mmCIF file of C-alpha atoms in Angstrom:
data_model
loop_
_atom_site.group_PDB
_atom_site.id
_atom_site.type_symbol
_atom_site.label_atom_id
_atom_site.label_comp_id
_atom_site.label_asym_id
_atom_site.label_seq_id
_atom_site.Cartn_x
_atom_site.Cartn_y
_atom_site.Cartn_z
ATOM 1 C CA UNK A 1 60.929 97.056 94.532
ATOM 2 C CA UNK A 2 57.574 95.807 95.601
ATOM 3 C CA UNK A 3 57.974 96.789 99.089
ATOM 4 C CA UNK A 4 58.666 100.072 98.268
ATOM 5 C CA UNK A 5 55.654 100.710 95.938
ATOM 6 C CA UNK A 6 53.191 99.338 98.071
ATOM 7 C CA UNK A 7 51.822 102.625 99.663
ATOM 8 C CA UNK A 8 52.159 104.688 96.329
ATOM 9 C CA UNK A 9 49.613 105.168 93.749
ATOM 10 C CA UNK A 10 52.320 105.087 90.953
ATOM 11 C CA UNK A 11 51.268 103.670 88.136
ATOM 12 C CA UNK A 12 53.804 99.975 87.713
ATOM 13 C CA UNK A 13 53.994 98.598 84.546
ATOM 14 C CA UNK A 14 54.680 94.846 84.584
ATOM 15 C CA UNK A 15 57.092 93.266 82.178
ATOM 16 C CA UNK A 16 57.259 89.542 81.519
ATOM 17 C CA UNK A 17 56.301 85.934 80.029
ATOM 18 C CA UNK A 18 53.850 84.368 80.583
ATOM 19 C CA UNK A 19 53.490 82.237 83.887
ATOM 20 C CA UNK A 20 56.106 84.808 85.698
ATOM 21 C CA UNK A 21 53.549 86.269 88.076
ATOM 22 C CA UNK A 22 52.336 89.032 86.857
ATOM 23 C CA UNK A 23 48.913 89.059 88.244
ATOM 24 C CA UNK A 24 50.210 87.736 91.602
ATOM 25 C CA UNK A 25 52.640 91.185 91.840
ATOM 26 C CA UNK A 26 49.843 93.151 90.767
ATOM 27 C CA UNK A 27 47.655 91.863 93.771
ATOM 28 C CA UNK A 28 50.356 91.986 96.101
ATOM 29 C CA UNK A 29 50.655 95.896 95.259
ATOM 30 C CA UNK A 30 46.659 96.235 95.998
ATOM 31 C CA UNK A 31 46.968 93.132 98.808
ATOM 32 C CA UNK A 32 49.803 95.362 100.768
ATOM 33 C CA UNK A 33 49.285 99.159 99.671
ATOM 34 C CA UNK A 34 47.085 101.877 100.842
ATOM 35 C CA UNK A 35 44.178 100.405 99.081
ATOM 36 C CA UNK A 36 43.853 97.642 100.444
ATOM 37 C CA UNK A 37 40.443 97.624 101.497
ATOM 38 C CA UNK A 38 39.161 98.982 98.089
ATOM 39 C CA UNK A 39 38.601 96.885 94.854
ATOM 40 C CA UNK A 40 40.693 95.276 92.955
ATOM 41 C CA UNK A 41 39.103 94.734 89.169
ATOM 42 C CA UNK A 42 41.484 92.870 87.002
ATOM 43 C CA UNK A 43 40.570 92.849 83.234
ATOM 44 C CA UNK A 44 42.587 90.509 80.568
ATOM 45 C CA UNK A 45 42.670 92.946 77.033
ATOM 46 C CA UNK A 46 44.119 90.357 75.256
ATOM 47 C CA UNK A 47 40.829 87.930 76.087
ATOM 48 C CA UNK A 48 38.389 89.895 74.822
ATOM 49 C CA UNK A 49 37.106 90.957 71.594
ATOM 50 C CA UNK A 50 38.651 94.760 70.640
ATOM 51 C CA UNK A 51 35.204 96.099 69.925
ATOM 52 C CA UNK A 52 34.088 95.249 73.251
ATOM 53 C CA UNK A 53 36.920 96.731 75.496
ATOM 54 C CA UNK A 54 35.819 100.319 75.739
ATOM 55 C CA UNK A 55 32.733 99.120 76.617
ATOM 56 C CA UNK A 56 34.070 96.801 79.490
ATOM 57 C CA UNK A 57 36.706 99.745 80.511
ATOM 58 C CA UNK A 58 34.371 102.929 80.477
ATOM 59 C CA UNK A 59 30.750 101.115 80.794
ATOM 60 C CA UNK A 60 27.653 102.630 79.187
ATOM 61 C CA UNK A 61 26.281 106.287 79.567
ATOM 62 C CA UNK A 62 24.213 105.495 83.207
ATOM 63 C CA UNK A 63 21.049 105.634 82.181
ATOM 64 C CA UNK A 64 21.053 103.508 79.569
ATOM 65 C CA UNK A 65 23.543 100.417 80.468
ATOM 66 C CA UNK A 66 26.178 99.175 82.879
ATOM 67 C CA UNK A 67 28.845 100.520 84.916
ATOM 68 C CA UNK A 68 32.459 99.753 83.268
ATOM 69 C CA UNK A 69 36.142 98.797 85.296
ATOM 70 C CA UNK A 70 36.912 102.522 86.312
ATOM 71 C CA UNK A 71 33.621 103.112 87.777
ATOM 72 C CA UNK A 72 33.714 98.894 89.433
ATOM 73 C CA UNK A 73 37.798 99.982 90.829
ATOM 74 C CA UNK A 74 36.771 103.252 91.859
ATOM 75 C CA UNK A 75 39.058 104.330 95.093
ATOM 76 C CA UNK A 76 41.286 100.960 94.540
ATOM 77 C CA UNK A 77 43.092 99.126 91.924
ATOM 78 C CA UNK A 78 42.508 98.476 88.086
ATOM 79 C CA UNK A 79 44.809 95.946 86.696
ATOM 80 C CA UNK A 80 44.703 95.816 82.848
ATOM 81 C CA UNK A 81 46.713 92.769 82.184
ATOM 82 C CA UNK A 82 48.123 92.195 77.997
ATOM 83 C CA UNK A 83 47.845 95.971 77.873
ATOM 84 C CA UNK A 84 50.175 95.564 74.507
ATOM 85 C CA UNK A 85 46.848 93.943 72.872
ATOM 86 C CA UNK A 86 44.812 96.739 73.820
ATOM 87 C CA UNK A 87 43.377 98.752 70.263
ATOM 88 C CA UNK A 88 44.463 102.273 69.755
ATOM 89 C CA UNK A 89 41.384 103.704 69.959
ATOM 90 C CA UNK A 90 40.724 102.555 73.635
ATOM 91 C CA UNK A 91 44.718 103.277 74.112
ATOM 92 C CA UNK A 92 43.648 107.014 73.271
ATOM 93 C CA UNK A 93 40.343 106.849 75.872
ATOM 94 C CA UNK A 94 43.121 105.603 78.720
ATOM 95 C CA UNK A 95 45.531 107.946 77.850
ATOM 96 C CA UNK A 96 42.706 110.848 78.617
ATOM 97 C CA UNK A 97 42.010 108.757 82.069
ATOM 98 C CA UNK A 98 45.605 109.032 82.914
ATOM 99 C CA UNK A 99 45.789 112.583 82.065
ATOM 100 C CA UNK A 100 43.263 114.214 83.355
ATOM 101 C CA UNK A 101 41.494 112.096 85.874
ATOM 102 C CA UNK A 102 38.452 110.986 84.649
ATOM 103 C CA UNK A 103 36.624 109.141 81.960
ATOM 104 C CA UNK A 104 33.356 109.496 79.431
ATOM 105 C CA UNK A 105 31.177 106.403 79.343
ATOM 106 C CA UNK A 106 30.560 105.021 75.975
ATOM 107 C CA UNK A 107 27.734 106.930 74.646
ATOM 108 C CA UNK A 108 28.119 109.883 77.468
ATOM 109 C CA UNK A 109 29.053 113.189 77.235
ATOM 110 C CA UNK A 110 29.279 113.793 81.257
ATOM 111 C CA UNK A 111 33.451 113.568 82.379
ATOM 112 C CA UNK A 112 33.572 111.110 85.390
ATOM 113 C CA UNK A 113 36.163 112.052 88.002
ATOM 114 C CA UNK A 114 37.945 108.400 88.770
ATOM 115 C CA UNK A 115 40.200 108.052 91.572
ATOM 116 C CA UNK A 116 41.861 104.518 90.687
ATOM 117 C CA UNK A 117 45.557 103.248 90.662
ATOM 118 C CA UNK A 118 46.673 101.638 87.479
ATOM 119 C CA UNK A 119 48.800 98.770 87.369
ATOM 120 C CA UNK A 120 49.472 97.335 83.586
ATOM 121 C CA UNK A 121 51.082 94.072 82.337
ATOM 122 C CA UNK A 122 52.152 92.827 79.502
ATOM 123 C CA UNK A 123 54.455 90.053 77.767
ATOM 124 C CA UNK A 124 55.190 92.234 74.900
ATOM 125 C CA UNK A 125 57.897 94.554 74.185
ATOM 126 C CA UNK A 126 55.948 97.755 74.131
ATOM 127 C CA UNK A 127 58.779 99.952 72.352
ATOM 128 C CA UNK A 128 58.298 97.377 69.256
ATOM 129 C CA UNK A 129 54.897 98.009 69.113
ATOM 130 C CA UNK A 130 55.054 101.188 69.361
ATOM 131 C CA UNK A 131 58.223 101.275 66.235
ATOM 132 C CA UNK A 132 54.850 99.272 64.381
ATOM 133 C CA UNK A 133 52.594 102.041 65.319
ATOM 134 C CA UNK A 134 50.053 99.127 67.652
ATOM 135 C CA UNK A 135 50.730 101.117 70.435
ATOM 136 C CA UNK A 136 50.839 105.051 71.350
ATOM 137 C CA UNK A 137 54.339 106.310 72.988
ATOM 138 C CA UNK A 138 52.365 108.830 74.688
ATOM 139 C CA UNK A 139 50.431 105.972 76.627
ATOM 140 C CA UNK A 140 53.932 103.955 76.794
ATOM 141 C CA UNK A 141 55.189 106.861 79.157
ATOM 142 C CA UNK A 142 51.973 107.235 81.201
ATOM 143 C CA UNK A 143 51.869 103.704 82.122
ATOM 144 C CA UNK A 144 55.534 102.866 82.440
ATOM 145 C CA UNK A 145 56.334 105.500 85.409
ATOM 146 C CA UNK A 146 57.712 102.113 87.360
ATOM 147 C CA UNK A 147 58.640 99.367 85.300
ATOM 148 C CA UNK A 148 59.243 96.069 87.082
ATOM 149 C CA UNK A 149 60.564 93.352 84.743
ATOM 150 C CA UNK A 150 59.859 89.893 85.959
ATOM 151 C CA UNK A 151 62.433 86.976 84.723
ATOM 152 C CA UNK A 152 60.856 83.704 83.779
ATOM 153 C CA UNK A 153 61.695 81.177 86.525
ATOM 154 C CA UNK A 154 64.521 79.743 84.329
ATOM 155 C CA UNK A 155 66.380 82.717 84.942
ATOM 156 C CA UNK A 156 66.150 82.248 88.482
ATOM 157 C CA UNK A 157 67.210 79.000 89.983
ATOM 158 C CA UNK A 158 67.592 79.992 93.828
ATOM 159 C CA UNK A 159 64.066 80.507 94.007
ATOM 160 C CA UNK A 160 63.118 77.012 92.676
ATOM 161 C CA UNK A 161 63.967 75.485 96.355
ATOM 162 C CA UNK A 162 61.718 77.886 98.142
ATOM 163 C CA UNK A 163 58.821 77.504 95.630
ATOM 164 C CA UNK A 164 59.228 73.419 96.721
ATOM 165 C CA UNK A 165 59.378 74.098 99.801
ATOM 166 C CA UNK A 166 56.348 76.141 99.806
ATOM 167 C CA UNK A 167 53.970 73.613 97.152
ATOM 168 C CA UNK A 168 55.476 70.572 99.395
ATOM 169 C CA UNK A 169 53.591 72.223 102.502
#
């Protein structure tokens, strides 16, 4: 499945524990694909406090602050891992990103055309949150265009001898 994502900018949304790799697939997407020699700007939702994500995401209006994650990942690869913890208010700001292609800085009025390939995670089960009403279905749709579901290694005991071999050397 990887392989054949590598040179698309479809959005992948990552599905797994914790420890399964997610990060690793996501830079392995960026690593291999057609954007290789752009950036890749990982941000952790789930590590930071709610209040402050819009601010990290979208930055501040230029001329008074600091340029956010779209505007860092512009031309490459934004990886917004524990997407299930993001708010719903910054849910609704991403959702406009994903429609129409560009952001508003926090405190701006100016749309920002953004030219950046999403890749989510999460170790959540987004439809539950979304039953709970933590996480919009509309955004559930925009981000899940490729789901990839990755099994904790217990589930998979014919890679353990590889991974060995490879930690060994």
């Amino acid at each position: 499945v990887i392989a054949r994502l590598i040179n698309t900018d479809l959005t992948v949304l990552l599905v797994g524990a914790s420890g399964t790799g997610k990060e690793l697939v996501a830079r392995a997407l960026h690593d291999l694909g057609n954007r290789r020699e752009m950036p890749f700007i990982a941000i952790n939702l789930a590590a930071m406090p709610s209040e402050q994500i819009e601010l990290e995401l979208f930055g501040i209006d230029p001329n008074k602050g600091s340029s956010g994650k779209f505007k860092l990942a512009e031309g490459g690869t934004l990886f917004l891992d524990e997407i299930g913890d993001m708010p719903i208010d910054a849910q609704t700001r991403l959702l406009r990103v994903l429609q129409e292609g560009e952001f508003i800085t926090v405190g701006g009025t100016t749309p920002i055309k953004t030219n950046v390939r999403i890749i989510a995670a999460t170790n959540k089960s987004l439809l539950d949150q979304i039953k709970i009403g933590a996480f919009r279905e509309d955004l559930y749709y925009r981000i899940n265009v490729i789901p990839i579901i990755l099994p904790p290694l217990r589930d998979r005991n014919e890679d353990i001898p590889a991974l060995v071999s490879h930690f060994i050397s």
